[in-house]
Amino acid sequence: MAAIEIKKDIYWVGAVDWNIRDFHGYSTDKGTSYNAYLIKDEKIALFDTVKKELKGDLIHHLYQVLGDPSKIDYIIVNHVEMDHSGSLRELIDLIKPEKIFCSPMGKKALLEHFHREDWPYQVVATGDFISLGTRTVQFLETKMLHWPDSMFSYIPEDKLLISSDAFGHHWATSERFDDEVDSHELMMHASKYYANILMIFSPIVQKLLAQLKDLGLQIEMIAPDHGVIWRTSPETIMVAYDRWSQSETKNKAVIIYDTMWDSTEKMAKALLNSLQREGITQIKLLHARKNHRSDIMSEVLDARAVILGSPTLNNNIMPAMADIITYMKGLRPKDKIGAAFGSFGWSGEAVKHLTGHMTDMGFAIVGEGVKIKNVPTHESLEACSELGRMVAEAMRK
Ligand code: FEO
């Protein structure tokens, strides 16, 4: 990859991570990128760095654009998480910047990560701005998007929003812009990223979108810290964030289950058939050990109903279901309809546990759950069909 000029004298200088497949528990089947940006003005500013292992790519790009990276005057740390700050120590040694701009929480986080009191920090808050010469950088704190330290940098002269984690996605590409990649795949990666990283912060996303509107920022380009840059239609991703953060759903149900000897799977299929007969247009059957938790959460994002199934194992649910439920609880999906089912051999507590977990998440529970002892018959599966009918009815309301 080469450094790429994204606007006059503004460059993408980040790194593409083609090989990462697990981003702290999130499956990155198609890799990701860590985007850093460079503005060449009377002052030269670097926005964020990259993961430590890829610092050579960033430094190479800086040599490509500047000849000598020590020409950089300012480093702007929009976010301290190590996928963006991992190369900071080496970059600061190389560049010896005049100033490092960060949010108040950013300074705390930098000290806690790097333990360097001697770096030339300059703390900036929402509304503060600095001049690079012909350009201005305005700062907007975006606490919890994704960490307490996160902030946006807005360059009004270029109508450019450097948005840190927000509006990003994990996808390694040689292309750098939204209009150069398949739009369907782009939105698929963006929605997976939202579901797995930002869903928990949806109320904050709503406030941020309102704040951007109130500030009247003219946004021609959004340059996030992961994935491609939104230059053709930045509004596409902002509209999608509005929809996702309002928990907008489709006529869609997901059935997430594990099975021991296929009995719970038979129940899952009976539920699917029933939902189909009831006119539910999208139904996903997701085996907990065959689908990654982060792909399951992508499907949960826009589903109206989430139906959980597990056989009883040692008076509890199957471990893969516990994994997914723990993960789901942390991400706090809202406004879902829930239902539970599962087979059992003698004690049969799984349905009770599944229902309890969904109640904890605030789901509107339909029915009392269906339990079938050992192997279902055509007749006993009728209880699953009935549960499907009840879920579909709740979805129509
Ligand atoms: Fe891409 Fe919160 O780091």
CSV table of C-alpha atoms and ligand atoms in Angstrom, one decimal:
chain,number,residue,atom,x,y,z
A,1,MET,CA,0.0,0.0,0.0
A,2,ALA,CA,1.1,3.5,-0.8
A,3,ALA,CA,0.2,6.7,1.0
A,4,ILE,CA,-2.8,8.2,-0.7
A,5,GLU,CA,-3.8,11.9,-1.1
A,6,ILE,CA,-7.4,12.1,0.0
A,7,LYS,CA,-7.7,15.8,-0.4
A,8,LYS,CA,-5.2,18.4,-1.4
A,9,ASP,CA,-2.2,18.0,0.9
A,10,ILE,CA,-4.1,15.6,3.2
A,11,TYR,CA,-3.0,12.0,3.1
A,12,TRP,CA,-4.0,8.5,4.3
A,13,VAL,CA,-0.8,7.2,5.8
A,14,GLY,CA,-2.2,4.2,7.8
A,15,ALA,CA,-1.7,0.5,7.6
A,16,VAL,CA,-3.8,-2.4,6.2
A,17,ASP,CA,-3.9,-5.4,8.4
A,18,TRP,CA,-4.7,-8.2,5.8
A,19,ASN,CA,-4.1,-11.0,8.2
A,20,ILE,CA,-5.9,-10.3,11.4
A,21,ARG,CA,-8.8,-12.7,12.0
A,22,ASP,CA,-9.6,-12.0,15.6
A,23,PHE,CA,-9.9,-8.5,16.9
A,24,HIS,CA,-10.2,-9.2,20.7
A,25,GLY,CA,-13.0,-11.6,20.2
A,26,TYR,CA,-14.5,-10.0,17.0
A,27,SER,CA,-14.1,-12.1,13.9
A,28,THR,CA,-12.3,-10.1,11.3
A,29,ASP,CA,-12.6,-12.6,8.4
A,30,LYS,CA,-11.5,-10.0,5.9
A,31,GLY,CA,-8.9,-8.1,8.0
A,32,THR,CA,-9.0,-4.4,8.9
A,33,SER,CA,-7.1,-1.2,8.5
A,34,TYR,CA,-5.8,1.3,11.0
A,35,ASN,CA,-6.1,4.7,9.3
A,36,ALA,CA,-3.8,7.5,10.2
A,37,TYR,CA,-3.9,10.8,8.4
A,38,LEU,CA,-1.4,13.5,7.6
A,39,ILE,CA,-2.1,17.2,6.8
A,40,LYS,CA,0.7,19.2,5.2
A,41,ASP,CA,0.2,22.8,6.0
A,42,GLU,CA,2.4,25.5,7.5
A,43,LYS,CA,2.3,23.1,10.5
A,44,ILE,CA,2.3,19.4,9.7
A,45,ALA,CA,0.0,17.3,11.7
A,46,LEU,CA,-0.4,13.5,12.1
A,47,PHE,CA,-3.7,12.2,13.2
A,48,ASP,CA,-3.4,8.9,15.2
A,49,THR,CA,-1.0,6.1,14.5
A,50,VAL,CA,-1.4,2.3,13.9
A,51,LYS,CA,-1.1,-1.0,15.7
A,52,LYS,CA,2.4,-1.5,17.0
A,53,GLU,CA,3.1,-4.5,14.7
A,54,LEU,CA,2.4,-2.3,11.6
A,55,LYS,CA,4.4,0.8,12.6
A,56,GLY,CA,6.8,0.1,9.7
A,57,ASP,CA,4.0,0.7,7.2
A,58,LEU,CA,3.1,4.0,8.8
A,59,ILE,CA,6.7,5.2,9.0
A,60,HIS,CA,7.2,4.1,5.3
A,61,HIS,CA,4.2,6.2,4.3
A,62,LEU,CA,5.5,9.2,6.2
A,63,TYR,CA,8.8,8.9,4.4
A,64,GLN,CA,6.9,8.7,1.1
A,65,VAL,CA,5.0,11.9,1.7
A,66,LEU,CA,7.5,14.0,3.7
A,67,GLY,CA,10.9,12.6,3.0
A,68,ASP,CA,11.6,13.1,6.6
A,69,PRO,CA,9.0,12.3,9.3
A,70,SER,CA,10.7,14.6,11.8
A,71,LYS,CA,9.1,17.5,9.8
A,72,ILE,CA,5.8,16.6,11.6
A,73,ASP,CA,5.0,19.3,14.2
A,74,TYR,CA,1.9,18.0,15.8
A,75,ILE,CA,0.5,14.6,16.7
A,76,ILE,CA,-3.2,14.5,17.3
A,77,VAL,CA,-4.4,11.5,19.4
A,78,ASN,CA,-8.1,11.1,18.7
A,79,HIS,CA,-8.2,7.8,20.4
A,80,VAL,CA,-5.8,5.9,22.8
A,81,GLU,CA,-6.9,2.3,22.2
A,82,MET,CA,-3.7,0.5,21.1
A,83,ASP,CA,-4.9,-0.2,17.5
A,84,HIS,CA,-4.3,3.5,17.1
A,85,SER,CA,-1.7,4.4,19.7
A,86,GLY,CA,0.4,1.3,19.5
A,87,SER,CA,3.2,3.0,17.5
A,88,LEU,CA,3.1,6.2,19.4
A,89,ARG,CA,6.2,5.7,21.5
A,90,GLU,CA,8.4,5.0,18.5
A,91,LEU,CA,6.7,7.8,16.4
A,92,ILE,CA,7.3,10.3,19.2
A,93,ASP,CA,11.0,9.2,19.4
A,94,LEU,CA,11.3,9.6,15.7
A,95,ILE,CA,9.4,12.8,15.2
A,96,LYS,CA,10.0,14.6,18.5
A,97,PRO,CA,6.7,16.6,18.0
A,98,GLU,CA,6.3,20.1,19.3
A,99,LYS,CA,2.9,19.2,20.7
A,100,ILE,CA,0.6,16.2,21.2
A,101,PHE,CA,-3.0,17.1,21.2
A,102,CYS,CA,-5.5,14.9,23.1
A,103,SER,CA,-8.7,15.2,25.1
A,104,PRO,CA,-8.6,15.5,28.9
A,105,MET,CA,-9.4,11.8,29.2
A,106,GLY,CA,-6.9,11.2,26.4
A,107,LYS,CA,-4.1,12.6,28.5
A,108,LYS,CA,-5.1,10.4,31.4
A,109,ALA,CA,-5.2,7.3,29.1
A,110,LEU,CA,-1.9,8.2,27.5
A,111,LEU,CA,-0.2,8.4,30.9
A,112,GLU,CA,-1.8,5.1,31.9
A,113,HIS,CA,-0.6,3.4,28.7
A,114,PHE,CA,2.8,4.9,28.2
A,115,HIS,CA,3.8,6.3,31.6
A,116,ARG,CA,5.5,9.3,30.0
A,117,GLU,CA,5.0,12.6,31.9
A,118,ASP,CA,7.6,14.3,29.7
A,119,TRP,CA,5.7,14.2,26.4
A,120,PRO,CA,4.5,17.6,25.2
A,121,TYR,CA,0.8,17.1,25.8
A,122,GLN,CA,-1.7,19.8,25.0
A,123,VAL,CA,-5.2,19.0,26.2
A,124,VAL,CA,-8.1,20.2,24.0
A,125,ALA,CA,-11.8,20.0,24.7
A,126,THR,CA,-15.0,20.3,22.6
A,127,GLY,CA,-15.0,23.7,20.9
A,128,ASP,CA,-11.2,24.2,21.0
A,129,PHE,CA,-9.4,24.6,17.7
A,130,ILE,CA,-5.9,25.0,16.5
A,131,SER,CA,-4.5,26.6,13.3
A,132,LEU,CA,-2.2,24.6,11.0
A,133,GLY,CA,-1.7,27.7,8.9
A,134,THR,CA,-4.3,27.8,6.1
A,135,ARG,CA,-6.4,25.1,7.9
A,136,THR,CA,-8.0,24.8,11.2
A,137,VAL,CA,-8.6,21.7,13.3
A,138,GLN,CA,-11.7,21.8,15.5
A,139,PHE,CA,-12.0,19.3,18.3
A,140,LEU,CA,-15.2,17.5,19.4
A,141,GLU,CA,-15.0,15.1,22.3
A,142,THR,CA,-17.0,11.9,21.6
A,143,LYS,CA,-16.8,10.2,25.0
A,144,MET,CA,-17.5,6.4,24.8
A,145,LEU,CA,-17.3,6.4,21.0
A,146,HIS,CA,-15.4,4.2,21.5
A,147,TRP,CA,-13.6,5.0,24.8
A,148,PRO,CA,-13.9,7.9,27.3
A,149,ASP,CA,-10.9,9.6,25.6
A,150,SER,CA,-12.3,9.5,22.0
A,151,MET,CA,-12.6,12.7,20.0
A,152,PHE,CA,-13.3,13.9,16.4
A,153,SER,CA,-11.1,16.3,14.5
A,154,TYR,CA,-13.0,18.5,12.0
A,155,ILE,CA,-11.2,20.5,9.3
A,156,PRO,CA,-13.8,23.1,8.2
A,157,GLU,CA,-11.7,24.4,5.2
A,158,ASP,CA,-11.9,20.9,3.7
A,159,LYS,CA,-15.3,19.9,5.2
A,160,LEU,CA,-13.4,16.8,6.5
A,161,LEU,CA,-14.4,14.9,9.6
A,162,ILE,CA,-11.7,12.6,11.0
A,163,SER,CA,-14.0,10.4,13.0
A,164,SER,CA,-11.8,8.0,15.0
A,165,ASP,CA,-13.6,4.7,15.5
A,166,ALA,CA,-17.0,6.1,14.6
A,167,PHE,CA,-18.3,5.3,11.1
A,168,GLY,CA,-15.6,2.7,10.7
A,169,HIS,CA,-15.6,-1.0,9.7
A,170,HIS,CA,-13.2,-3.9,9.7
A,171,TRP,CA,-12.3,-4.6,6.1
A,172,ALA,CA,-8.8,-4.9,4.6
A,173,THR,CA,-8.9,-3.4,1.1
A,174,SER,CA,-6.4,-1.9,-1.4
A,175,GLU,CA,-9.2,0.6,-2.2
A,176,ARG,CA,-9.5,3.6,0.1
A,177,PHE,CA,-12.8,5.1,-0.8
A,178,ASP,CA,-16.5,4.1,-0.5
A,179,ASP,CA,-17.1,4.5,-4.2
A,180,GLU,CA,-14.3,2.1,-5.1
A,181,VAL,CA,-15.7,-0.9,-3.2
A,182,ASP,CA,-18.9,-3.0,-3.4
A,183,SER,CA,-21.5,-0.9,-1.5
A,184,HIS,CA,-23.5,-4.0,-0.2
A,185,GLU,CA,-20.4,-5.5,1.3
A,186,LEU,CA,-19.3,-2.2,2.7
A,187,MET,CA,-22.6,-1.8,4.6
A,188,MET,CA,-22.4,-5.4,5.7
A,189,HIS,CA,-19.0,-4.7,7.4
A,190,ALA,CA,-20.2,-1.3,8.7
A,191,SER,CA,-23.3,-2.9,10.3
A,192,LYS,CA,-21.3,-5.7,11.9
A,193,TYR,CA,-18.9,-3.1,13.3
A,194,TYR,CA,-21.8,-1.1,14.8
A,195,ALA,CA,-23.5,-4.2,16.2
A,196,ASN,CA,-20.3,-5.5,17.9
A,197,ILE,CA,-18.6,-2.2,19.0
A,198,LEU,CA,-21.1,0.6,19.2
A,199,MET,CA,-24.5,-1.0,19.9
A,200,ILE,CA,-24.0,-0.6,23.6
A,201,PHE,CA,-23.5,3.2,23.1
A,202,SER,CA,-26.6,3.7,20.9
A,203,PRO,CA,-28.0,6.5,23.2
A,204,ILE,CA,-24.7,8.3,22.9
A,205,VAL,CA,-24.7,7.9,19.1
A,206,GLN,CA,-28.1,9.5,19.0
A,207,LYS,CA,-26.8,12.5,21.0
A,208,LEU,CA,-23.7,12.8,18.9
A,209,LEU,CA,-25.8,12.8,15.6
A,210,ALA,CA,-28.0,15.6,17.1
A,211,GLN,CA,-24.9,17.5,18.2
A,212,LEU,CA,-23.4,17.3,14.7
A,213,LYS,CA,-26.6,18.7,13.3
A,214,ASP,CA,-26.7,21.5,15.9
A,215,LEU,CA,-23.1,22.5,15.2
A,216,GLY,CA,-24.1,22.7,11.5
A,217,LEU,CA,-20.9,21.0,10.4
A,218,GLN,CA,-20.6,20.7,6.7
A,219,ILE,CA,-19.3,17.2,6.1
A,220,GLU,CA,-18.1,16.4,2.6
A,221,MET,CA,-15.9,13.5,3.7
A,222,ILE,CA,-15.7,11.2,6.7
A,223,ALA,CA,-12.3,9.7,7.4
A,224,PRO,CA,-12.7,7.0,10.0
A,225,ASP,CA,-9.8,5.1,11.7
A,226,HIS,CA,-10.9,1.7,10.2
A,227,GLY,CA,-11.9,0.8,6.7
A,228,VAL,CA,-12.6,3.0,3.7
A,229,ILE,CA,-13.2,6.7,3.6
A,230,TRP,CA,-16.7,8.0,3.0
A,231,ARG,CA,-16.2,10.6,0.2
A,232,THR,CA,-19.2,10.0,-2.1
A,233,SER,CA,-21.9,9.7,0.4
A,234,PRO,CA,-20.9,10.4,4.0
A,235,GLU,CA,-24.7,10.8,4.7
A,236,THR,CA,-25.2,7.1,3.9
A,237,ILE,CA,-23.3,6.0,7.0
A,238,MET,CA,-24.8,8.8,9.1
A,239,VAL,CA,-28.3,7.7,8.2
A,240,ALA,CA,-27.4,4.1,8.9
A,241,TYR,CA,-26.1,5.1,12.4
A,242,ASP,CA,-29.3,7.0,13.0
A,243,ARG,CA,-31.3,3.9,12.1
A,244,TRP,CA,-29.1,1.4,14.1
A,245,SER,CA,-28.9,3.6,17.2
A,246,GLN,CA,-32.7,3.9,17.2
A,247,SER,CA,-32.8,0.0,17.2
A,248,GLU,CA,-34.8,0.1,14.0
A,249,THR,CA,-35.7,-3.5,13.0
A,250,LYS,CA,-36.9,-5.5,10.1
A,251,ASN,CA,-39.6,-8.2,9.8
A,252,LYS,CA,-36.8,-10.5,10.9
A,253,ALA,CA,-36.4,-13.2,13.5
A,254,VAL,CA,-33.1,-14.9,14.6
A,255,ILE,CA,-33.1,-18.4,16.2
A,256,ILE,CA,-29.9,-18.9,18.1
A,257,TYR,CA,-29.4,-22.4,19.5
A,258,ASP,CA,-27.1,-25.2,20.4
A,259,THR,CA,-28.0,-28.9,20.2
A,260,MET,CA,-26.7,-32.1,21.7
A,261,TRP,CA,-28.4,-35.0,19.8
A,262,ASP,CA,-30.4,-32.9,17.3
A,263,SER,CA,-33.6,-32.6,19.4
A,264,THR,CA,-33.2,-28.9,20.1
A,265,GLU,CA,-32.3,-28.4,16.4
A,266,LYS,CA,-35.5,-30.1,15.4
A,267,MET,CA,-37.4,-27.7,17.6
A,268,ALA,CA,-35.5,-24.8,16.0
A,269,LYS,CA,-36.5,-25.9,12.6
A,270,ALA,CA,-40.1,-26.3,13.7
A,271,LEU,CA,-40.0,-22.7,14.9
A,272,LEU,CA,-38.5,-21.5,11.6
A,273,ASN,CA,-41.2,-23.3,9.6
A,274,SER,CA,-43.9,-21.7,11.7
A,275,LEU,CA,-42.5,-18.2,11.5
A,276,GLN,CA,-42.2,-18.7,7.7
A,277,ARG,CA,-45.8,-19.7,7.5
A,278,GLU,CA,-46.7,-16.7,9.5
A,279,GLY,CA,-45.2,-14.3,7.0
A,280,ILE,CA,-41.9,-13.4,8.7
A,281,THR,CA,-39.7,-12.5,5.7
A,282,GLN,CA,-36.3,-13.0,7.2
A,283,ILE,CA,-35.4,-15.8,9.5
A,284,LYS,CA,-31.9,-16.8,10.5
A,285,LEU,CA,-31.1,-20.2,12.0
A,286,LEU,CA,-27.8,-19.7,13.8
A,287,HIS,CA,-26.1,-22.7,15.5
A,288,ALA,CA,-24.1,-21.3,18.3
A,289,ARG,CA,-21.0,-23.4,17.6
A,290,LYS,CA,-21.1,-22.9,13.8
A,291,ASN,CA,-21.5,-19.2,13.8
A,292,HIS,CA,-19.1,-16.7,15.4
A,293,ARG,CA,-20.6,-14.6,18.2
A,294,SER,CA,-19.8,-11.4,16.3
A,295,ASP,CA,-21.6,-12.6,13.2
A,296,ILE,CA,-24.6,-13.6,15.4
A,297,MET,CA,-24.7,-10.1,16.8
A,298,SER,CA,-24.7,-8.7,13.2
A,299,GLU,CA,-27.9,-10.6,12.7
A,300,VAL,CA,-29.4,-9.5,16.0
A,301,LEU,CA,-28.9,-5.8,15.2
A,302,ASP,CA,-31.9,-5.4,13.0
A,303,ALA,CA,-34.0,-8.5,14.1
A,304,ARG,CA,-37.3,-7.8,15.8
A,305,ALA,CA,-37.3,-11.2,17.5
A,306,VAL,CA,-34.5,-13.2,19.1
A,307,ILE,CA,-35.4,-16.8,20.0
A,308,LEU,CA,-32.9,-18.7,22.1
A,309,GLY,CA,-32.7,-22.5,22.3
A,310,SER,CA,-30.5,-24.9,24.3
A,311,PRO,CA,-30.8,-28.4,25.7
A,312,THR,CA,-30.2,-28.7,29.4
A,313,LEU,CA,-26.6,-29.5,30.3
A,314,ASN,CA,-25.7,-30.1,34.0
A,315,ASN,CA,-28.8,-28.1,35.1
A,316,ASN,CA,-27.8,-25.2,32.8
A,317,ILE,CA,-27.5,-24.1,29.2
A,318,MET,CA,-24.8,-25.2,26.7
A,319,PRO,CA,-21.5,-23.3,27.1
A,320,ALA,CA,-21.6,-21.9,23.5
A,321,MET,CA,-25.0,-20.3,24.4
A,322,ALA,CA,-23.6,-18.9,27.6
A,323,ASP,CA,-20.8,-17.3,25.6
A,324,ILE,CA,-23.2,-15.7,23.1
A,325,ILE,CA,-25.6,-14.5,25.8
A,326,THR,CA,-22.8,-13.0,27.9
A,327,TYR,CA,-21.5,-11.1,24.8
A,328,MET,CA,-25.1,-10.0,23.8
A,329,LYS,CA,-25.9,-8.8,27.3
A,330,GLY,CA,-22.8,-6.6,27.2
A,331,LEU,CA,-23.9,-5.0,23.9
A,332,ARG,CA,-27.4,-4.3,25.3
A,333,PRO,CA,-29.7,-4.8,22.3
A,334,LYS,CA,-33.0,-2.9,22.8
A,335,ASP,CA,-36.6,-3.5,22.0
A,336,LYS,CA,-36.4,-7.2,21.1
A,337,ILE,CA,-39.1,-9.8,21.4
A,338,GLY,CA,-37.7,-13.0,23.0
A,339,ALA,CA,-38.7,-16.6,23.4
A,340,ALA,CA,-37.0,-19.8,24.6
A,341,PHE,CA,-37.0,-23.5,23.8
A,342,GLY,CA,-34.9,-26.6,24.4
A,343,SER,CA,-34.9,-30.3,24.9
A,344,PHE,CA,-34.0,-32.1,28.1
A,345,GLY,CA,-33.3,-35.5,29.5
A,346,TRP,CA,-34.4,-35.3,33.2
A,347,SER,CA,-34.2,-31.9,34.9
A,348,GLY,CA,-34.8,-29.3,32.1
A,349,GLU,CA,-33.7,-26.0,33.5
A,350,ALA,CA,-32.3,-24.5,30.2
A,351,VAL,CA,-35.5,-22.8,29.1
A,352,LYS,CA,-35.9,-21.1,32.5
A,353,HIS,CA,-32.3,-19.9,32.3
A,354,LEU,CA,-32.6,-18.6,28.8
A,355,THR,CA,-35.8,-16.8,29.7
A,356,GLY,CA,-34.1,-15.3,32.7
A,357,HIS,CA,-31.3,-14.0,30.6
A,358,MET,CA,-33.6,-12.4,28.0
A,359,THR,CA,-35.7,-10.8,30.9
A,360,ASP,CA,-32.4,-9.3,32.2
A,361,MET,CA,-31.9,-7.8,28.7
A,362,GLY,CA,-35.3,-6.3,28.8
A,363,PHE,CA,-36.7,-8.4,26.0
A,364,ALA,CA,-40.5,-8.7,25.8
A,365,ILE,CA,-40.9,-12.4,26.4
A,366,VAL,CA,-43.5,-14.4,24.5
A,367,GLY,CA,-45.0,-17.6,26.0
A,368,GLU,CA,-43.5,-19.7,28.7
A,369,GLY,CA,-41.0,-21.4,26.6
A,370,VAL,CA,-41.2,-24.9,25.1
A,371,LYS,CA,-39.5,-27.9,26.7
A,372,ILE,CA,-39.5,-31.3,25.1
A,373,LYS,CA,-38.2,-34.4,26.8
A,374,ASN,CA,-35.6,-36.3,24.9
A,375,VAL,CA,-36.6,-36.7,21.2
A,376,PRO,CA,-39.5,-34.7,19.8
A,377,THR,CA,-42.4,-36.2,17.8
A,378,HIS,CA,-44.4,-34.6,15.1
A,379,GLU,CA,-47.1,-34.0,17.7
A,380,SER,CA,-44.8,-32.5,20.4
A,381,LEU,CA,-43.2,-30.2,17.8
A,382,GLU,CA,-46.6,-28.6,17.5
A,383,ALA,CA,-45.8,-26.7,20.7
A,384,CYS,CA,-42.8,-25.0,18.8
A,385,SER,CA,-45.2,-24.2,15.9
A,386,GLU,CA,-47.5,-22.5,18.4
A,387,LEU,CA,-44.6,-20.6,19.9
A,388,GLY,CA,-43.7,-19.4,16.4
A,389,ARG,CA,-47.2,-18.2,15.8
A,390,MET,CA,-47.1,-16.3,19.1
A,391,VAL,CA,-43.8,-14.7,18.3
A,392,ALA,CA,-45.1,-13.7,14.8
A,393,GLU,CA,-48.2,-12.2,16.3
A,394,ALA,CA,-46.1,-10.1,18.8
A,395,MET,CA,-43.9,-9.0,15.8
A,396,ARG,CA,-47.0,-7.7,14.0
A,397,LYS,CA,-48.0,-5.5,16.8
B,1,FEO,FE1,-10.2,1.2,16.8
B,1,FEO,FE2,-11.4,1.8,20.0
B,1,FEO,O1,-10.1,1.4,18.6
